[in-house]
Amino acid sequence: MISKQRRFNSVAAAAVLLLASGAVSADLAVLQYHHVSNETPASTSTTPSLFRNQIDMVQSLDIDVKPLESATKEALDGDLNESQQVAITFDDAYSSVYTFAAPLLLEKGLPFTIFVNSQAIDDQDRGSMTWEQLEELASHPEVTIGNHSLDHGHLARKPNEAEAQWHERVSHSLDASAARIEEKLGVTPTLFAYPYGEYDSELEKLIEDRQWLAYGQQSGPIGAQSAKTRLPRFPMATSFGQLSSLKDKLMSKALPVDAASLPDGIFKDNPPELRFSLPANMPTKALSCYGSGVGQLVVKSDEAEGAVMVTADRAFDSRRFRYNCTYPASEGRFYWQSVQWIDLSKPED
């Protein structure tokens, strides 16, 4: 078996060759939705008209819409070749997905994934689908059901939470939801979406032990350098999903950086420092990074270690924020890498 480091070295070498030749291979852009409605909270909603226009743009660009699991595995294996792909996901199984988004996608024969937090369905929380509606959707070959935890709780280990207590709490959330989905829908979920996109290295280990693929809410495409337990998605709420920037996201490439070597998002110093290495022929000066609510970030380089350091010039006051970095590629496309940071000292949602 090829070691992880050896595999990454070969991937990085391939990326250098692509950069030198001017060619840009394909990766997988995963789109993340919650509500598709004009009536729900703007921060987690995509208007129906924008959603339709987004899907129209995907099709007009002749990008293949693929099932999430198989496309993710192909992207991680570097098997997409020249065919850029997109996958469509919905978190929380909201009723607006059933009434508007799902019929549109099924009419077009496009596959999509719904991540279910099972307690909300059992409790019939306002705005959630029913098990009967999910069963109807799951009967279509285009639809995959994923796990989104039992109760959508924050799963990263809390400050001062004992390891054994955390392990019991989170294991129950992961496994009870998976069992409930299997009981009600007859499917065994192997795809997981982190509530709020929050994870830490201990949680990633639990995901790895279950041999699941896990998706966050940090933006960027999935490529051969991505990590199975921290897969990126592009949030598509109205404020993030405007058509003016959608093409860049759909056509983006994963920055040739070993995603498993990046921080898990838990930090001590505010603002945190993001540190990684670029291939030798990618000059640091072409890298642009931005932080949530603070604009452009300071980018420095350590030539002796071949490292790039990215940080904000002031502290953040929110529980979650992102560093988004892009790098120009040929054909007007961009390499993309993002980290979502979590300030565990801030209140939970």
Short mmCIF file of N, CA, C and O in Angstrom, two decimals, residues 164-297:
data_model
loop_
_atom_site.label_atom_id
_atom_site.label_comp_id
_atom_site.label_asym_id
_atom_site.label_seq_id
_atom_site.Cartn_x
_atom_site.Cartn_y
_atom_site.Cartn_z
N ALA A 164 -14.20 10.90 28.43
CA ALA A 164 -15.15 9.79 28.43
C ALA A 164 -16.58 10.29 28.22
O ALA A 164 -17.37 9.67 27.50
N GLN A 165 -16.91 11.41 28.86
CA GLN A 165 -18.24 11.98 28.71
C GLN A 165 -18.47 12.42 27.26
O GLN A 165 -19.53 12.19 26.68
N TRP A 166 -17.46 13.10 26.69
CA TRP A 166 -17.57 13.53 25.29
C TRP A 166 -17.73 12.34 24.36
O TRP A 166 -18.58 12.35 23.47
N HIS A 167 -16.92 11.31 24.57
CA HIS A 167 -16.95 10.13 23.70
C HIS A 167 -18.34 9.48 23.73
O HIS A 167 -18.89 9.11 22.69
N GLU A 168 -18.91 9.36 24.91
CA GLU A 168 -20.24 8.74 25.04
C GLU A 168 -21.31 9.62 24.36
O GLU A 168 -22.18 9.11 23.63
N ARG A 169 -21.24 10.92 24.60
CA ARG A 169 -22.23 11.85 24.03
C ARG A 169 -22.21 11.83 22.51
O ARG A 169 -23.25 11.69 21.85
N VAL A 170 -21.02 11.93 21.95
CA VAL A 170 -20.91 12.05 20.50
C VAL A 170 -21.14 10.71 19.81
O VAL A 170 -21.80 10.65 18.77
N SER A 171 -20.62 9.64 20.37
CA SER A 171 -20.85 8.33 19.77
C SER A 171 -22.34 8.02 19.70
O SER A 171 -22.83 7.47 18.70
N HIS A 172 -23.06 8.37 20.76
CA HIS A 172 -24.51 8.16 20.75
C HIS A 172 -25.18 8.99 19.65
O HIS A 172 -26.06 8.49 18.93
N SER A 173 -24.76 10.23 19.51
CA SER A 173 -25.36 11.08 18.49
C SER A 173 -25.12 10.53 17.08
O SER A 173 -26.03 10.52 16.24
N LEU A 174 -23.91 10.07 16.82
CA LEU A 174 -23.58 9.52 15.51
C LEU A 174 -24.35 8.24 15.23
O LEU A 174 -24.97 8.08 14.17
N ASP A 175 -24.32 7.32 16.19
CA ASP A 175 -24.81 5.97 15.94
C ASP A 175 -26.33 5.86 16.09
O ASP A 175 -26.97 5.10 15.35
N ALA A 176 -26.91 6.59 17.02
CA ALA A 176 -28.37 6.53 17.19
C ALA A 176 -29.07 7.10 15.97
O ALA A 176 -30.10 6.58 15.53
N SER A 177 -28.50 8.16 15.40
CA SER A 177 -29.10 8.74 14.20
C SER A 177 -28.98 7.78 13.03
O SER A 177 -29.94 7.57 12.27
N ALA A 178 -27.80 7.18 12.87
CA ALA A 178 -27.61 6.22 11.78
C ALA A 178 -28.58 5.05 11.91
O ALA A 178 -29.17 4.59 10.92
N ALA A 179 -28.77 4.56 13.14
CA ALA A 179 -29.68 3.44 13.36
C ALA A 179 -31.13 3.83 13.07
O ALA A 179 -31.90 3.03 12.51
N ARG A 180 -31.49 5.04 13.46
CA ARG A 180 -32.88 5.49 13.22
C ARG A 180 -33.14 5.65 11.72
O ARG A 180 -34.22 5.29 11.22
N ILE A 181 -32.18 6.18 10.99
CA ILE A 181 -32.32 6.32 9.54
C ILE A 181 -32.47 4.94 8.89
O ILE A 181 -33.33 4.73 8.02
N GLU A 182 -31.68 3.99 9.35
CA GLU A 182 -31.77 2.64 8.78
C GLU A 182 -33.13 2.01 9.12
O GLU A 182 -33.75 1.35 8.28
N GLU A 183 -33.60 2.23 10.34
CA GLU A 183 -34.88 1.67 10.76
C GLU A 183 -36.03 2.23 9.93
O GLU A 183 -36.92 1.48 9.49
N LYS A 184 -36.03 3.53 9.71
CA LYS A 184 -37.16 4.18 9.05
C LYS A 184 -37.08 4.13 7.53
O LYS A 184 -38.11 4.09 6.85
N LEU A 185 -35.88 4.17 6.97
CA LEU A 185 -35.73 4.30 5.52
C LEU A 185 -35.08 3.09 4.87
O LEU A 185 -35.05 3.00 3.63
N GLY A 186 -34.54 2.18 5.67
CA GLY A 186 -33.93 0.99 5.10
C GLY A 186 -32.60 1.23 4.42
O GLY A 186 -32.17 0.42 3.59
N VAL A 187 -31.95 2.34 4.75
CA VAL A 187 -30.64 2.63 4.17
C VAL A 187 -29.63 2.81 5.29
O VAL A 187 -29.96 3.31 6.37
N THR A 188 -28.39 2.41 5.04
CA THR A 188 -27.31 2.57 6.02
C THR A 188 -26.45 3.75 5.59
O THR A 188 -25.70 3.65 4.62
N PRO A 189 -26.54 4.89 6.28
CA PRO A 189 -25.79 6.07 5.83
C PRO A 189 -24.29 5.93 6.07
O PRO A 189 -23.85 5.52 7.15
N THR A 190 -23.52 6.24 5.05
CA THR A 190 -22.06 6.24 5.15
C THR A 190 -21.48 7.62 4.89
O THR A 190 -20.27 7.80 4.84
N LEU A 191 -22.36 8.60 4.70
CA LEU A 191 -21.97 9.99 4.50
C LEU A 191 -22.45 10.79 5.69
O LEU A 191 -23.58 10.61 6.16
N PHE A 192 -21.61 11.70 6.18
CA PHE A 192 -21.93 12.48 7.37
C PHE A 192 -21.64 13.95 7.12
O PHE A 192 -20.62 14.29 6.49
N ALA A 193 -22.52 14.81 7.59
CA ALA A 193 -22.29 16.27 7.54
C ALA A 193 -22.23 16.79 8.97
O ALA A 193 -23.15 16.58 9.76
N TYR A 194 -21.12 17.48 9.30
CA TYR A 194 -20.96 18.02 10.65
C TYR A 194 -21.98 19.13 10.90
O TYR A 194 -22.07 20.09 10.11
N PRO A 195 -22.74 19.07 12.00
CA PRO A 195 -23.60 20.21 12.35
C PRO A 195 -22.77 21.48 12.50
O PRO A 195 -21.72 21.47 13.14
N TYR A 196 -23.23 22.54 11.87
CA TYR A 196 -22.54 23.84 11.86
C TYR A 196 -21.17 23.78 11.18
O TYR A 196 -20.42 24.75 11.20
N GLY A 197 -20.82 22.66 10.62
CA GLY A 197 -19.50 22.49 10.01
C GLY A 197 -18.38 22.38 11.03
O GLY A 197 -17.21 22.46 10.68
N GLU A 198 -18.74 22.15 12.31
CA GLU A 198 -17.73 22.13 13.38
C GLU A 198 -17.19 20.72 13.61
O GLU A 198 -17.94 19.76 13.74
N TYR A 199 -15.88 20.62 13.67
CA TYR A 199 -15.24 19.34 13.99
C TYR A 199 -13.90 19.61 14.65
O TYR A 199 -13.33 20.70 14.55
N ASP A 200 -13.40 18.62 15.34
CA ASP A 200 -12.03 18.66 15.85
C ASP A 200 -11.38 17.31 15.54
O ASP A 200 -12.02 16.39 15.01
N SER A 201 -10.10 17.17 15.86
CA SER A 201 -9.37 15.97 15.47
C SER A 201 -9.92 14.72 16.16
O SER A 201 -9.91 13.63 15.59
N GLU A 202 -10.42 14.86 17.40
CA GLU A 202 -10.99 13.71 18.10
C GLU A 202 -12.26 13.23 17.41
O GLU A 202 -12.50 12.02 17.26
N LEU A 203 -13.10 14.17 16.97
CA LEU A 203 -14.31 13.82 16.25
C LEU A 203 -13.98 13.18 14.90
O LEU A 203 -14.61 12.20 14.49
N GLU A 204 -12.96 13.70 14.24
CA GLU A 204 -12.54 13.11 12.97
C GLU A 204 -12.13 11.65 13.16
O GLU A 204 -12.39 10.81 12.29
N LYS A 205 -11.51 11.35 14.29
CA LYS A 205 -11.10 9.96 14.55
C LYS A 205 -12.33 9.05 14.66
O LYS A 205 -12.31 7.91 14.15
N LEU A 206 -13.39 9.52 15.30
CA LEU A 206 -14.61 8.72 15.39
C LEU A 206 -15.21 8.48 14.01
O LEU A 206 -15.72 7.39 13.73
N ILE A 207 -15.16 9.49 13.17
CA ILE A 207 -15.66 9.36 11.80
C ILE A 207 -14.80 8.35 11.03
O ILE A 207 -15.31 7.47 10.33
N GLU A 208 -13.50 8.46 11.19
CA GLU A 208 -12.58 7.56 10.50
C GLU A 208 -12.80 6.12 10.95
O GLU A 208 -12.77 5.18 10.14
N ASP A 209 -13.03 5.91 12.26
CA ASP A 209 -13.27 4.57 12.78
C ASP A 209 -14.50 3.93 12.14
O ASP A 209 -14.56 2.71 11.98
N ARG A 210 -15.49 4.75 11.78
CA ARG A 210 -16.72 4.25 11.17
C ARG A 210 -16.60 4.14 9.65
O ARG A 210 -17.54 3.71 8.98
N GLN A 211 -15.48 4.60 9.10
CA GLN A 211 -15.22 4.55 7.66
C GLN A 211 -16.26 5.35 6.88
O GLN A 211 -16.70 4.96 5.80
N TRP A 212 -16.65 6.48 7.46
CA TRP A 212 -17.57 7.39 6.79
C TRP A 212 -16.79 8.48 6.06
O TRP A 212 -15.64 8.78 6.40
N LEU A 213 -17.42 9.10 5.09
CA LEU A 213 -16.96 10.35 4.51
C LEU A 213 -17.68 11.48 5.23
O LEU A 213 -18.90 11.39 5.45
N ALA A 214 -16.96 12.54 5.62
CA ALA A 214 -17.58 13.61 6.41
C ALA A 214 -17.32 14.96 5.77
O ALA A 214 -16.20 15.26 5.34
N TYR A 215 -18.37 15.79 5.76
CA TYR A 215 -18.36 17.06 5.04
C TYR A 215 -18.58 18.22 6.01
O TYR A 215 -19.41 18.16 6.91
N GLY A 216 -17.81 19.30 5.80
CA GLY A 216 -17.93 20.49 6.61
C GLY A 216 -18.71 21.58 5.90
O GLY A 216 -19.48 21.33 4.97
N GLN A 217 -18.45 22.82 6.34
CA GLN A 217 -19.06 23.98 5.70
C GLN A 217 -17.99 24.99 5.29
O GLN A 217 -18.31 26.14 4.99
N GLN A 218 -16.73 24.56 5.27
CA GLN A 218 -15.67 25.40 4.72
C GLN A 218 -15.72 25.28 3.20
O GLN A 218 -16.01 24.21 2.67
N SER A 219 -15.49 26.37 2.51
CA SER A 219 -15.66 26.37 1.06
C SER A 219 -14.45 25.78 0.36
O SER A 219 -13.35 25.69 0.91
N GLY A 220 -14.66 25.39 -0.90
CA GLY A 220 -13.61 24.82 -1.71
C GLY A 220 -14.06 23.53 -2.37
O GLY A 220 -15.03 22.91 -1.94
N PRO A 221 -13.35 23.11 -3.41
CA PRO A 221 -13.66 21.85 -4.08
C PRO A 221 -12.91 20.68 -3.44
O PRO A 221 -11.97 20.87 -2.67
N ILE A 222 -13.33 19.48 -3.80
CA ILE A 222 -12.67 18.25 -3.35
C ILE A 222 -11.75 17.77 -4.45
O ILE A 222 -12.15 17.66 -5.61
N GLY A 223 -10.50 17.50 -4.08
CA GLY A 223 -9.51 16.98 -5.02
C GLY A 223 -8.69 15.89 -4.37
O GLY A 223 -8.99 15.43 -3.25
N ALA A 224 -7.65 15.46 -5.05
CA ALA A 224 -6.83 14.36 -4.55
C ALA A 224 -6.10 14.72 -3.26
O ALA A 224 -5.64 13.83 -2.54
N GLN A 225 -5.96 16.02 -2.94
CA GLN A 225 -5.27 16.44 -1.72
C GLN A 225 -6.22 16.61 -0.54
O GLN A 225 -5.80 16.92 0.57
N SER A 226 -7.52 16.43 -0.77
CA SER A 226 -8.51 16.61 0.29
C SER A 226 -8.46 15.45 1.28
O SER A 226 -7.87 14.40 1.01
N ALA A 227 -9.11 15.63 2.44
CA ALA A 227 -9.11 14.62 3.49
C ALA A 227 -10.53 14.10 3.70
O ALA A 227 -11.49 14.87 3.73
N LYS A 228 -10.66 12.79 3.88
CA LYS A 228 -11.97 12.14 3.94
C LYS A 228 -12.84 12.62 5.10
O LYS A 228 -14.06 12.54 5.02
N THR A 229 -12.21 13.09 6.17
CA THR A 229 -12.98 13.47 7.36
C THR A 229 -13.19 14.98 7.48
O THR A 229 -13.71 15.44 8.49
N ARG A 230 -12.80 15.75 6.49
CA ARG A 230 -12.98 17.21 6.52
C ARG A 230 -13.19 17.74 5.11
O ARG A 230 -12.51 18.66 4.65
N LEU A 231 -14.14 17.16 4.41
CA LEU A 231 -14.38 17.50 3.01
C LEU A 231 -15.11 18.83 2.89
O LEU A 231 -16.07 19.09 3.62
N PRO A 232 -14.68 19.70 1.97
CA PRO A 232 -15.27 21.03 1.86
C PRO A 232 -16.55 21.03 1.02
O PRO A 232 -16.80 20.14 0.21
N ARG A 233 -17.36 22.04 1.25
CA ARG A 233 -18.54 22.30 0.43
C ARG A 233 -18.69 23.81 0.28
O ARG A 233 -18.26 24.58 1.15
N PHE A 234 -19.34 24.23 -0.78
CA PHE A 234 -19.63 25.64 -0.98
C PHE A 234 -21.02 25.96 -0.45
O PHE A 234 -22.01 25.48 -1.01
N PRO A 235 -21.15 26.77 0.62
CA PRO A 235 -22.48 27.18 1.08
C PRO A 235 -23.18 27.99 -0.02
O PRO A 235 -22.58 28.86 -0.64
N MET A 236 -24.47 27.69 -0.23
CA MET A 236 -25.21 28.29 -1.33
C MET A 236 -26.38 29.15 -0.87
O MET A 236 -27.28 29.44 -1.65
N ALA A 237 -26.42 29.54 0.43
CA ALA A 237 -27.44 30.49 0.85
C ALA A 237 -27.35 31.73 -0.02
O ALA A 237 -26.30 32.03 -0.60
N THR A 238 -28.44 32.46 -0.11
CA THR A 238 -28.54 33.57 -1.07
C THR A 238 -27.34 34.52 -1.00
O THR A 238 -26.83 34.96 -2.03
N SER A 239 -26.85 34.81 0.21
CA SER A 239 -25.74 35.76 0.33
C SER A 239 -24.44 35.21 -0.23
O SER A 239 -23.55 35.97 -0.60
N PHE A 240 -24.30 33.87 -0.29
CA PHE A 240 -23.06 33.25 -0.78
C PHE A 240 -23.20 32.70 -2.20
O PHE A 240 -22.18 32.45 -2.85
N GLY A 241 -24.41 32.50 -2.66
CA GLY A 241 -24.62 31.75 -3.89
C GLY A 241 -24.97 32.57 -5.11
O GLY A 241 -25.52 32.03 -6.08
N GLN A 242 -24.65 33.86 -5.09
CA GLN A 242 -25.01 34.71 -6.22
C GLN A 242 -24.32 34.24 -7.51
O GLN A 242 -23.19 33.75 -7.48
N LEU A 243 -25.01 34.42 -8.62
CA LEU A 243 -24.51 33.92 -9.90
C LEU A 243 -23.20 34.59 -10.31
O LEU A 243 -22.41 34.00 -11.05
N SER A 244 -22.95 35.80 -9.82
CA SER A 244 -21.74 36.52 -10.20
C SER A 244 -20.47 35.80 -9.77
O SER A 244 -19.41 35.96 -10.39
N SER A 245 -20.55 35.01 -8.70
CA SER A 245 -19.37 34.28 -8.21
C SER A 245 -19.51 32.78 -8.36
O SER A 245 -18.56 32.03 -8.07
N LEU A 246 -20.68 32.31 -8.81
CA LEU A 246 -20.93 30.87 -8.83
C LEU A 246 -20.03 30.14 -9.82
O LEU A 246 -19.53 29.05 -9.51
N LYS A 247 -19.79 30.71 -10.98
CA LYS A 247 -18.97 30.02 -11.97
C LYS A 247 -17.58 29.75 -11.43
O LYS A 247 -17.02 28.66 -11.63
N ASP A 248 -16.98 30.73 -10.73
CA ASP A 248 -15.65 30.52 -10.16
C ASP A 248 -15.65 29.35 -9.19
O ASP A 248 -14.68 28.58 -9.13
N LYS A 249 -16.72 29.20 -8.41
CA LYS A 249 -16.80 28.10 -7.45
C LYS A 249 -16.99 26.76 -8.17
O LYS A 249 -16.34 25.77 -7.83
N LEU A 250 -17.88 26.74 -9.14
CA LEU A 250 -18.14 25.50 -9.87
C LEU A 250 -16.91 24.99 -10.59
O LEU A 250 -16.70 23.78 -10.71
N MET A 251 -16.08 25.91 -11.09
CA MET A 251 -14.91 25.53 -11.89
C MET A 251 -13.61 25.53 -11.08
O MET A 251 -12.53 25.40 -11.64
N SER A 252 -13.70 25.65 -9.78
CA SER A 252 -12.50 25.78 -8.95
C SER A 252 -11.73 24.47 -8.83
O SER A 252 -12.26 23.38 -9.08
N LYS A 253 -10.47 24.61 -8.46
CA LYS A 253 -9.56 23.50 -8.22
C LYS A 253 -9.11 23.52 -6.76
O LYS A 253 -8.93 24.59 -6.18
N ALA A 254 -8.92 22.33 -6.18
CA ALA A 254 -8.39 22.27 -4.82
C ALA A 254 -6.94 22.74 -4.83
O ALA A 254 -6.13 22.29 -5.64
N LEU A 255 -6.62 23.67 -3.93
CA LEU A 255 -5.23 24.12 -3.81
C LEU A 255 -4.35 22.91 -3.48
O LEU A 255 -4.71 22.09 -2.64
N PRO A 256 -3.20 22.76 -4.17
CA PRO A 256 -2.36 21.57 -3.95
C PRO A 256 -1.65 21.62 -2.59
O PRO A 256 -0.44 21.80 -2.48
N VAL A 257 -2.46 21.47 -1.56
CA VAL A 257 -2.00 21.46 -0.17
C VAL A 257 -2.64 20.25 0.50
O VAL A 257 -3.82 19.96 0.29
N ASP A 258 -1.86 19.53 1.29
CA ASP A 258 -2.37 18.36 2.00
C ASP A 258 -3.38 18.82 3.05
O ASP A 258 -3.01 19.33 4.11
N ALA A 259 -4.67 18.63 2.78
CA ALA A 259 -5.71 19.14 3.67
C ALA A 259 -5.65 18.51 5.05
O ALA A 259 -6.02 19.15 6.05
N ALA A 260 -5.17 17.27 5.14
CA ALA A 260 -5.09 16.61 6.45
C ALA A 260 -4.05 17.26 7.35
O ALA A 260 -4.09 17.08 8.57
N SER A 261 -3.12 18.01 6.77
CA SER A 261 -2.08 18.66 7.55
C SER A 261 -2.51 20.03 8.07
O SER A 261 -1.80 20.64 8.88
N LEU A 262 -3.66 20.52 7.64
CA LEU A 262 -4.14 21.83 8.08
C LEU A 262 -4.77 21.73 9.46
O LEU A 262 -5.14 20.64 9.91
N PRO A 263 -4.92 22.85 10.18
CA PRO A 263 -5.55 22.80 11.50
C PRO A 263 -6.98 22.30 11.41
O PRO A 263 -7.65 22.45 10.39
N ASP A 264 -7.46 21.70 12.52
CA ASP A 264 -8.84 21.24 12.54
C ASP A 264 -9.83 22.37 12.84
O ASP A 264 -11.04 22.16 12.85
N GLY A 265 -9.33 23.56 13.07
CA GLY A 265 -10.19 24.72 13.31
C GLY A 265 -10.23 25.16 14.76
O GLY A 265 -10.66 26.27 15.05
N ILE A 266 -9.78 24.31 15.67
CA ILE A 266 -9.71 24.70 17.08
C ILE A 266 -8.41 25.46 17.31
O ILE A 266 -7.35 25.01 16.91
N PHE A 267 -8.48 26.63 17.93
CA PHE A 267 -7.29 27.46 18.06
C PHE A 267 -7.15 28.00 19.48
O PHE A 267 -8.11 28.02 20.26
N LYS A 268 -5.94 28.46 19.79
CA LYS A 268 -5.67 29.07 21.09
C LYS A 268 -5.55 30.58 20.99
O LYS A 268 -6.08 31.31 21.82
N ASP A 269 -4.82 31.06 19.98
CA ASP A 269 -4.58 32.49 19.83
C ASP A 269 -5.58 33.08 18.84
O ASP A 269 -5.84 32.51 17.78
N ASN A 270 -6.11 34.24 19.17
CA ASN A 270 -7.06 34.93 18.32
C ASN A 270 -6.48 36.29 17.92
O ASN A 270 -6.23 37.13 18.79
N PRO A 271 -6.19 36.52 16.64
CA PRO A 271 -6.54 35.69 15.49
C PRO A 271 -5.59 34.51 15.32
O PRO A 271 -4.40 34.62 15.64
N PRO A 272 -6.10 33.38 14.81
CA PRO A 272 -5.23 32.21 14.60
C PRO A 272 -4.37 32.38 13.36
O PRO A 272 -4.68 33.14 12.45
N GLU A 273 -3.27 31.61 13.34
CA GLU A 273 -2.40 31.59 12.16
C GLU A 273 -2.62 30.31 11.39
O GLU A 273 -2.65 29.22 11.96
N LEU A 274 -2.78 30.43 10.09
CA LEU A 274 -2.87 29.29 9.18
C LEU A 274 -1.53 29.16 8.48
O LEU A 274 -1.03 30.12 7.89
N ARG A 275 -0.96 27.96 8.54
CA ARG A 275 0.38 27.74 7.98
C ARG A 275 0.33 26.52 7.06
O ARG A 275 -0.19 25.46 7.43
N PHE A 276 0.84 26.65 5.85
CA PHE A 276 0.92 25.53 4.93
C PHE A 276 2.00 25.79 3.90
O PHE A 276 2.59 26.88 3.86
N SER A 277 2.29 24.78 3.07
CA SER A 277 3.32 24.89 2.05
C SER A 277 2.71 24.81 0.66
O SER A 277 1.84 23.97 0.41
N LEU A 278 3.16 25.68 -0.23
CA LEU A 278 2.77 25.66 -1.63
C LEU A 278 3.85 24.93 -2.44
O LEU A 278 5.01 24.89 -2.04
N PRO A 279 3.49 24.37 -3.61
CA PRO A 279 4.52 23.83 -4.50
C PRO A 279 5.55 24.89 -4.83
O PRO A 279 5.25 26.10 -4.84
N ALA A 280 6.76 24.48 -5.12
CA ALA A 280 7.89 25.40 -5.29
C ALA A 280 7.65 26.43 -6.39
O ALA A 280 8.16 27.55 -6.31
N ASN A 281 6.89 26.06 -7.43
CA ASN A 281 6.72 27.01 -8.53
C ASN A 281 5.42 27.82 -8.41
O ASN A 281 4.96 28.39 -9.39
N MET A 282 4.85 27.89 -7.21
CA MET A 282 3.68 28.74 -6.97
C MET A 282 4.12 29.89 -6.07
O MET A 282 4.16 29.75 -4.84
N PRO A 283 4.45 31.06 -6.62
CA PRO A 283 4.92 32.19 -5.82
C PRO A 283 3.87 32.63 -4.80
O PRO A 283 2.69 32.76 -5.12
N THR A 284 4.32 32.89 -3.59
CA THR A 284 3.41 33.29 -2.52
C THR A 284 2.65 34.56 -2.87
O THR A 284 1.49 34.75 -2.47
N LYS A 285 3.28 35.47 -3.63
CA LYS A 285 2.67 36.76 -3.91
C LYS A 285 1.36 36.64 -4.68
O LYS A 285 0.54 37.58 -4.66
N ALA A 286 1.11 35.51 -5.34
CA ALA A 286 -0.12 35.34 -6.09
C ALA A 286 -1.26 34.79 -5.24
O ALA A 286 -2.40 34.70 -5.70
N LEU A 287 -0.98 34.44 -3.98
CA LEU A 287 -1.99 33.89 -3.08
C LEU A 287 -2.79 35.02 -2.45
O LEU A 287 -2.23 35.97 -1.90
N SER A 288 -4.12 34.93 -2.52
CA SER A 288 -5.00 35.93 -1.90
C SER A 288 -5.87 35.23 -0.86
O SER A 288 -6.49 34.21 -1.15
N CYS A 289 -5.90 35.77 0.35
CA CYS A 289 -6.68 35.17 1.44
C CYS A 289 -7.55 36.23 2.11
O CYS A 289 -7.14 37.39 2.26
N TYR A 290 -8.76 35.80 2.50
CA TYR A 290 -9.71 36.71 3.12
C TYR A 290 -10.33 36.05 4.35
O TYR A 290 -10.51 34.83 4.39
N GLY A 291 -10.63 36.86 5.35
CA GLY A 291 -11.26 36.37 6.57
C GLY A 291 -12.67 36.88 6.71
O GLY A 291 -12.99 37.99 6.26
N SER A 292 -13.51 36.09 7.34
CA SER A 292 -14.91 36.47 7.52
C SER A 292 -15.03 37.81 8.25
O SER A 292 -14.58 37.95 9.39
N GLY A 293 -15.61 38.78 7.60
CA GLY A 293 -15.87 40.07 8.23
C GLY A 293 -14.68 40.98 8.39
O GLY A 293 -14.84 42.11 8.86
N VAL A 294 -13.48 40.52 8.02
CA VAL A 294 -12.29 41.37 8.21
C VAL A 294 -11.59 41.69 6.90
O VAL A 294 -10.66 42.48 6.87
N GLY A 295 -12.02 41.07 5.82
CA GLY A 295 -11.41 41.36 4.52
C GLY A 295 -10.10 40.64 4.31
O GLY A 295 -9.88 39.54 4.82
N GLN A 296 -9.20 41.29 3.57
CA GLN A 296 -7.96 40.64 3.16
C GLN A 296 -7.06 40.34 4.35
O GLN A 296 -6.92 41.15 5.28
N LEU A 297 -6.44 39.17 4.31
CA LEU A 297 -5.56 38.72 5.38
C LEU A 297 -4.10 38.97 5.03
O LEU A 297 -3.74 39.09 3.86
#
